[in-house]
Amino acid sequence: MKILTSIPTTLAKLCLMMTLSPLAACASSSATTATPPGTAGDTSKAAAPLAVPAEKHGPILDTHIHLYQVTRPGGVVWPEAKQKPIYRDVLPPEYEAIAKQNGVIGTGIVEASPVVDDNFKVLEMTKGNDFFKFLVAQLEIGSPSFSADLARLAADPRVVGIRGFLWSPKLTLDAKQLASLEELAAKGMTLDIISRGTLNPKDKVEALATAVPKLRIIIDHLAGAKGPTPDPAWVDAVQRLAKHPNIYIKFSSFFDMYNPAATEDDPWKAPTDLAAYKAHFDVLMKAFGEDRLIWGSNWPVVDMGGSLASEIEVAELYLKEFGQGARDKVMYKNAQKFYARHP
């Protein structure tokens, strides 16, 4: 778990002495030094002040951000120019500044590009910066080059897993896909997957979890929750998924619930009150419990419907009723365990 033990604060030496739950020793001090979200220093979208003072929250480990440089020679595959709000250079210094202002003590990057070499570009741009603790790479599961590509990536201990079935062929669990997934599990690495709408239907994700029971799987972005009232079919699917102990839910990208479009081409306005999200959160908490929810921001996409600060606000207000222990699990401790390579 070495990659998750370094915290860029004045308490770094103390934290590095801890071998178990290293952030626990730093919780109170790292939180009190953070600038409260919603202040003038927050360069993300303006957000309402927190109802709970930031110094009472505790540390945050953000498990889902994207980094890319659209101005590089040849450009990027994602985002596209039509996605105007996020089609710009999104680089480490910008996120680090915003994150630290909002109590985030470290982050993990999820690669969004289908180009294998883009994984290595992100590793290079964050090399030597312990604030960027891990990378979830993007690979095509079942491809002829999967084993070789995975071996190259796994050579860097910061690479803890992959996100699959986004650009790659549909989830079929054919022999080639199963071989890739078994190899991933054997290396003690994780799988991020999106399941919403027709993309990776939940029955297919269930089948995946059954076929490769040793693979830790996390379904990103609230497992496709939409709107103020949970769809009974979604509730049923979530409850069935929760029966598989190797499936987790990423408590992330809240504002996507209110995106009226199926794309991210144009910004949308999402509510910032907890009541707008609580019904779906309750379904996920009841099904998966405090041990299998893991928070992430989905920055910079989060800015299309709100801001990093306002998403943290909603999460903190919801988790407050479950107590500090549950809050700390969801906001950083569960991530430490899930995103640690242990073959």
mmCIF file of N, CA and C in Angstrom, residues 260-337:
data_model
loop_
_atom_site.group_PDB
_atom_site.id
_atom_site.type_symbol
_atom_site.label_atom_id
_atom_site.label_comp_id
_atom_site.label_asym_id
_atom_site.label_seq_id
_atom_site.Cartn_x
_atom_site.Cartn_y
_atom_site.Cartn_z
ATOM 1 N N PRO A 260 -29.929 16.469 -18.512
ATOM 2 C CA PRO A 260 -31.075 16.085 -19.345
ATOM 3 C C PRO A 260 -30.690 15.415 -20.653
ATOM 4 N N ALA A 261 -29.392 15.472 -21.000
ATOM 5 C CA ALA A 261 -28.929 14.899 -22.262
ATOM 6 C C ALA A 261 -28.156 13.609 -22.010
ATOM 7 N N ALA A 262 -27.955 12.873 -23.086
ATOM 8 C CA ALA A 262 -27.175 11.636 -22.981
ATOM 9 C C ALA A 262 -25.693 11.904 -23.246
ATOM 10 N N THR A 263 -25.359 13.175 -23.448
ATOM 11 C CA THR A 263 -23.980 13.555 -23.750
ATOM 12 C C THR A 263 -23.480 14.558 -22.716
ATOM 13 N N GLU A 264 -22.210 14.906 -22.853
ATOM 14 C CA GLU A 264 -21.615 15.952 -22.013
ATOM 15 C C GLU A 264 -21.153 17.111 -22.887
ATOM 16 N N ASP A 265 -21.939 17.389 -23.936
ATOM 17 C CA ASP A 265 -21.575 18.466 -24.866
ATOM 18 C C ASP A 265 -21.870 19.841 -24.291
ATOM 19 N N ASP A 266 -22.932 19.940 -23.502
ATOM 20 C CA ASP A 266 -23.353 21.229 -22.960
ATOM 21 C C ASP A 266 -23.504 21.140 -21.454
ATOM 22 N N PRO A 267 -23.202 22.230 -20.752
ATOM 23 C CA PRO A 267 -23.370 22.212 -19.298
ATOM 24 C C PRO A 267 -24.840 22.123 -18.912
ATOM 25 N N TRP A 268 -25.095 21.680 -17.702
ATOM 26 C CA TRP A 268 -26.450 21.611 -17.186
ATOM 27 C C TRP A 268 -26.427 22.116 -15.747
ATOM 28 N N LYS A 269 -27.568 22.423 -15.222
ATOM 29 C CA LYS A 269 -27.655 22.897 -13.851
ATOM 30 C C LYS A 269 -28.276 21.818 -12.986
ATOM 31 N N ALA A 270 -27.563 21.401 -11.971
ATOM 32 C CA ALA A 270 -28.048 20.374 -11.061
ATOM 33 C C ALA A 270 -28.316 20.997 -9.694
ATOM 34 N N PRO A 271 -29.276 20.470 -8.957
ATOM 35 C CA PRO A 271 -29.532 20.990 -7.608
ATOM 36 C C PRO A 271 -28.359 20.702 -6.684
ATOM 37 N N THR A 272 -28.202 21.521 -5.658
ATOM 38 C CA THR A 272 -27.120 21.322 -4.694
ATOM 39 C C THR A 272 -27.649 20.958 -3.317
ATOM 40 N N ASP A 273 -28.964 20.747 -3.196
ATOM 41 C CA ASP A 273 -29.528 20.351 -1.909
ATOM 42 C C ASP A 273 -29.526 18.830 -1.786
ATOM 43 N N LEU A 274 -29.266 18.358 -0.606
ATOM 44 C CA LEU A 274 -29.176 16.919 -0.371
ATOM 45 C C LEU A 274 -30.465 16.187 -0.723
ATOM 46 N N ALA A 275 -31.603 16.829 -0.515
ATOM 47 C CA ALA A 275 -32.890 16.167 -0.752
ATOM 48 C C ALA A 275 -33.025 15.653 -2.176
ATOM 49 N N ALA A 276 -32.380 16.322 -3.128
ATOM 50 C CA ALA A 276 -32.477 15.927 -4.531
ATOM 51 C C ALA A 276 -31.760 14.606 -4.814
ATOM 52 N N TYR A 277 -30.881 14.183 -3.929
ATOM 53 C CA TYR A 277 -30.052 13.002 -4.157
ATOM 54 C C TYR A 277 -30.301 11.885 -3.140
ATOM 55 N N LYS A 278 -30.914 12.233 -2.031
ATOM 56 C CA LYS A 278 -30.968 11.322 -0.888
ATOM 57 C C LYS A 278 -31.647 9.987 -1.198
ATOM 58 N N ALA A 279 -32.707 9.995 -1.977
ATOM 59 C CA ALA A 279 -33.419 8.743 -2.244
ATOM 60 C C ALA A 279 -32.504 7.716 -2.915
ATOM 61 N N HIS A 280 -31.717 8.155 -3.892
ATOM 62 C CA HIS A 280 -30.793 7.229 -4.559
ATOM 63 C C HIS A 280 -29.645 6.843 -3.621
ATOM 64 N N PHE A 281 -29.135 7.810 -2.861
ATOM 65 C CA PHE A 281 -28.064 7.499 -1.919
ATOM 66 C C PHE A 281 -28.527 6.436 -0.922
ATOM 67 N N ASP A 282 -29.762 6.572 -0.447
ATOM 68 C CA ASP A 282 -30.278 5.608 0.531
ATOM 69 C C ASP A 282 -30.328 4.194 -0.047
ATOM 70 N N VAL A 283 -30.711 4.080 -1.316
ATOM 71 C CA VAL A 283 -30.754 2.759 -1.959
ATOM 72 C C VAL A 283 -29.357 2.143 -1.972
ATOM 73 N N LEU A 284 -28.367 2.950 -2.362
ATOM 74 C CA LEU A 284 -26.996 2.451 -2.454
ATOM 75 C C LEU A 284 -26.423 2.120 -1.081
ATOM 76 N N MET A 285 -26.679 2.990 -0.100
ATOM 77 C CA MET A 285 -26.158 2.747 1.241
ATOM 78 C C MET A 285 -26.788 1.496 1.845
ATOM 79 N N LYS A 286 -28.086 1.332 1.670
ATOM 80 C CA LYS A 286 -28.760 0.159 2.218
ATOM 81 C C LYS A 286 -28.261 -1.128 1.564
ATOM 82 N N ALA A 287 -28.031 -1.074 0.261
ATOM 83 C CA ALA A 287 -27.619 -2.275 -0.471
ATOM 84 C C ALA A 287 -26.153 -2.621 -0.237
ATOM 85 N N PHE A 288 -25.280 -1.618 -0.320
ATOM 86 C CA PHE A 288 -23.839 -1.876 -0.282
ATOM 87 C C PHE A 288 -23.200 -1.572 1.070
ATOM 88 N N GLY A 289 -23.825 -0.729 1.869
ATOM 89 C CA GLY A 289 -23.279 -0.423 3.184
ATOM 90 C C GLY A 289 -22.094 0.508 3.134
ATOM 91 N N GLU A 290 -21.661 0.922 4.288
ATOM 92 C CA GLU A 290 -20.583 1.908 4.394
ATOM 93 C C GLU A 290 -19.221 1.362 3.973
ATOM 94 N N ASP A 291 -19.090 0.044 3.853
ATOM 95 C CA ASP A 291 -17.795 -0.547 3.498
ATOM 96 C C ASP A 291 -17.569 -0.675 1.998
ATOM 97 N N ARG A 292 -18.631 -0.490 1.189
ATOM 98 C CA ARG A 292 -18.459 -0.682 -0.259
ATOM 99 C C ARG A 292 -18.896 0.534 -1.081
ATOM 100 N N LEU A 293 -18.921 1.695 -0.458
ATOM 101 C CA LEU A 293 -19.095 2.952 -1.184
ATOM 102 C C LEU A 293 -17.781 3.712 -1.129
ATOM 103 N N ILE A 294 -17.374 4.277 -2.268
ATOM 104 C CA ILE A 294 -16.085 4.974 -2.362
ATOM 105 C C ILE A 294 -16.299 6.286 -3.102
ATOM 106 N N TRP A 295 -15.931 7.399 -2.477
ATOM 107 C CA TRP A 295 -16.209 8.714 -3.052
ATOM 108 C C TRP A 295 -15.206 9.081 -4.164
ATOM 109 N N GLY A 296 -15.720 9.805 -5.155
ATOM 110 C CA GLY A 296 -14.878 10.374 -6.214
ATOM 111 C C GLY A 296 -15.597 11.566 -6.812
ATOM 112 N N SER A 297 -14.855 12.495 -7.393
ATOM 113 C CA SER A 297 -15.475 13.744 -7.866
ATOM 114 C C SER A 297 -15.892 13.721 -9.332
ATOM 115 N N ASN A 298 -15.133 12.998 -10.172
ATOM 116 C CA ASN A 298 -15.271 13.071 -11.633
ATOM 117 C C ASN A 298 -14.911 14.470 -12.138
ATOM 118 N N TRP A 299 -13.888 15.052 -11.558
ATOM 119 C CA TRP A 299 -13.373 16.344 -12.012
ATOM 120 C C TRP A 299 -12.576 16.152 -13.312
ATOM 121 N N PRO A 300 -12.667 17.025 -14.314
ATOM 122 C CA PRO A 300 -13.377 18.301 -14.349
ATOM 123 C C PRO A 300 -14.825 18.201 -14.820
ATOM 124 N N VAL A 301 -15.307 16.983 -15.146
ATOM 125 C CA VAL A 301 -16.678 16.848 -15.639
ATOM 126 C C VAL A 301 -17.681 17.344 -14.599
ATOM 127 N N VAL A 302 -17.337 17.210 -13.324
ATOM 128 C CA VAL A 302 -18.221 17.676 -12.260
ATOM 129 C C VAL A 302 -18.595 19.147 -12.431
ATOM 130 N N ASP A 303 -17.696 19.933 -13.016
ATOM 131 C CA ASP A 303 -17.951 21.366 -13.183
ATOM 132 C C ASP A 303 -19.048 21.660 -14.196
ATOM 133 N N MET A 304 -19.435 20.672 -14.984
ATOM 134 C CA MET A 304 -20.487 20.907 -15.967
ATOM 135 C C MET A 304 -21.862 21.010 -15.321
ATOM 136 N N GLY A 305 -22.016 20.418 -14.137
ATOM 137 C CA GLY A 305 -23.307 20.483 -13.461
ATOM 138 C C GLY A 305 -23.246 21.131 -12.097
ATOM 139 N N GLY A 306 -22.042 21.384 -11.594
ATOM 140 C CA GLY A 306 -21.884 21.976 -10.271
ATOM 141 C C GLY A 306 -20.441 22.348 -10.036
ATOM 142 N N SER A 307 -19.849 21.833 -8.979
ATOM 143 C CA SER A 307 -18.437 22.094 -8.693
ATOM 144 C C SER A 307 -17.916 21.024 -7.746
ATOM 145 N N LEU A 308 -16.612 20.940 -7.642
ATOM 146 C CA LEU A 308 -15.998 20.018 -6.689
ATOM 147 C C LEU A 308 -16.484 20.336 -5.282
ATOM 148 N N ALA A 309 -16.522 21.621 -4.941
ATOM 149 C CA ALA A 309 -16.941 22.031 -3.601
ATOM 150 C C ALA A 309 -18.375 21.624 -3.305
ATOM 151 N N SER A 310 -19.267 21.826 -4.262
ATOM 152 C CA SER A 310 -20.670 21.508 -3.994
ATOM 153 C C SER A 310 -20.918 20.008 -3.944
ATOM 154 N N GLU A 311 -20.139 19.222 -4.689
ATOM 155 C CA GLU A 311 -20.302 17.769 -4.574
ATOM 156 C C GLU A 311 -19.810 17.271 -3.223
ATOM 157 N N ILE A 312 -18.705 17.833 -2.751
ATOM 158 C CA ILE A 312 -18.220 17.472 -1.419
ATOM 159 C C ILE A 312 -19.267 17.835 -0.368
ATOM 160 N N GLU A 313 -19.880 18.994 -0.525
ATOM 161 C CA GLU A 313 -20.910 19.423 0.415
ATOM 162 C C GLU A 313 -22.048 18.410 0.513
ATOM 163 N N VAL A 314 -22.555 17.977 -0.642
ATOM 164 C CA VAL A 314 -23.661 17.027 -0.655
ATOM 165 C C VAL A 314 -23.238 15.713 0.012
ATOM 166 N N ALA A 315 -22.048 15.243 -0.300
ATOM 167 C CA ALA A 315 -21.568 13.987 0.282
ATOM 168 C C ALA A 315 -21.427 14.092 1.793
ATOM 169 N N GLU A 316 -20.819 15.173 2.253
ATOM 170 C CA GLU A 316 -20.596 15.337 3.688
ATOM 171 C C GLU A 316 -21.913 15.435 4.451
ATOM 172 N N LEU A 317 -22.858 16.164 3.915
ATOM 173 C CA LEU A 317 -24.142 16.305 4.590
ATOM 174 C C LEU A 317 -24.878 14.964 4.674
ATOM 175 N N TYR A 318 -24.786 14.173 3.611
ATOM 176 C CA TYR A 318 -25.446 12.866 3.636
ATOM 177 C C TYR A 318 -24.771 11.942 4.647
ATOM 178 N N LEU A 319 -23.464 11.893 4.629
ATOM 179 C CA LEU A 319 -22.736 10.939 5.467
ATOM 180 C C LEU A 319 -22.738 11.324 6.935
ATOM 181 N N LYS A 320 -23.017 12.585 7.243
ATOM 182 C CA LYS A 320 -22.991 13.047 8.632
ATOM 183 C C LYS A 320 -23.913 12.221 9.519
ATOM 184 N N GLU A 321 -25.080 11.841 8.999
ATOM 185 C CA GLU A 321 -26.054 11.114 9.822
ATOM 186 C C GLU A 321 -25.587 9.703 10.175
ATOM 187 N N PHE A 322 -24.584 9.187 9.459
ATOM 188 C CA PHE A 322 -24.092 7.835 9.724
ATOM 189 C C PHE A 322 -22.908 7.826 10.688
ATOM 190 N N GLY A 323 -22.426 9.000 11.065
ATOM 191 C CA GLY A 323 -21.325 9.087 12.011
ATOM 192 C C GLY A 323 -19.977 9.227 11.333
ATOM 193 N N GLN A 324 -18.988 9.668 12.105
ATOM 194 C CA GLN A 324 -17.654 9.936 11.571
ATOM 195 C C GLN A 324 -16.993 8.688 11.013
ATOM 196 N N GLY A 325 -17.218 7.554 11.651
ATOM 197 C CA GLY A 325 -16.585 6.321 11.178
ATOM 198 C C GLY A 325 -17.029 5.946 9.783
ATOM 199 N N ALA A 326 -18.333 6.008 9.527
ATOM 200 C CA ALA A 326 -18.848 5.693 8.194
ATOM 201 C C ALA A 326 -18.389 6.724 7.190
ATOM 202 N N ARG A 327 -18.417 7.991 7.598
ATOM 203 C CA ARG A 327 -17.966 9.071 6.714
ATOM 204 C C ARG A 327 -16.523 8.845 6.268
ATOM 205 N N ASP A 328 -15.661 8.508 7.222
ATOM 206 C CA ASP A 328 -14.251 8.318 6.897
ATOM 207 C C ASP A 328 -14.032 7.122 5.974
ATOM 208 N N LYS A 329 -14.828 6.091 6.132
ATOM 209 C CA LYS A 329 -14.720 4.942 5.229
ATOM 210 C C LYS A 329 -15.028 5.365 3.790
ATOM 211 N N VAL A 330 -16.140 6.036 3.607
ATOM 212 C CA VAL A 330 -16.569 6.396 2.259
ATOM 213 C C VAL A 330 -15.652 7.438 1.633
ATOM 214 N N MET A 331 -15.170 8.377 2.432
ATOM 215 C CA MET A 331 -14.408 9.502 1.887
ATOM 216 C C MET A 331 -12.919 9.216 1.741
ATOM 217 N N TYR A 332 -12.393 8.174 2.408
ATOM 218 C CA TYR A 332 -10.990 7.842 2.121
ATOM 219 C C TYR A 332 -10.536 6.437 2.506
ATOM 220 N N LYS A 333 -11.056 5.861 3.580
ATOM 221 C CA LYS A 333 -10.511 4.585 4.033
ATOM 222 C C LYS A 333 -10.822 3.434 3.085
ATOM 223 N N ASN A 334 -12.040 3.373 2.574
ATOM 224 C CA ASN A 334 -12.385 2.292 1.639
ATOM 225 C C ASN A 334 -11.531 2.346 0.389
ATOM 226 N N ALA A 335 -11.214 3.558 -0.053
ATOM 227 C CA ALA A 335 -10.372 3.717 -1.242
ATOM 228 C C ALA A 335 -8.975 3.172 -0.998
ATOM 229 N N GLN A 336 -8.455 3.385 0.197
ATOM 230 C CA GLN A 336 -7.125 2.870 0.530
ATOM 231 C C GLN A 336 -7.075 1.354 0.363
ATOM 232 N N LYS A 337 -8.131 0.702 0.783
ATOM 233 C CA LYS A 337 -8.157 -0.764 0.704
ATOM 234 C C LYS A 337 -8.431 -1.239 -0.714
#
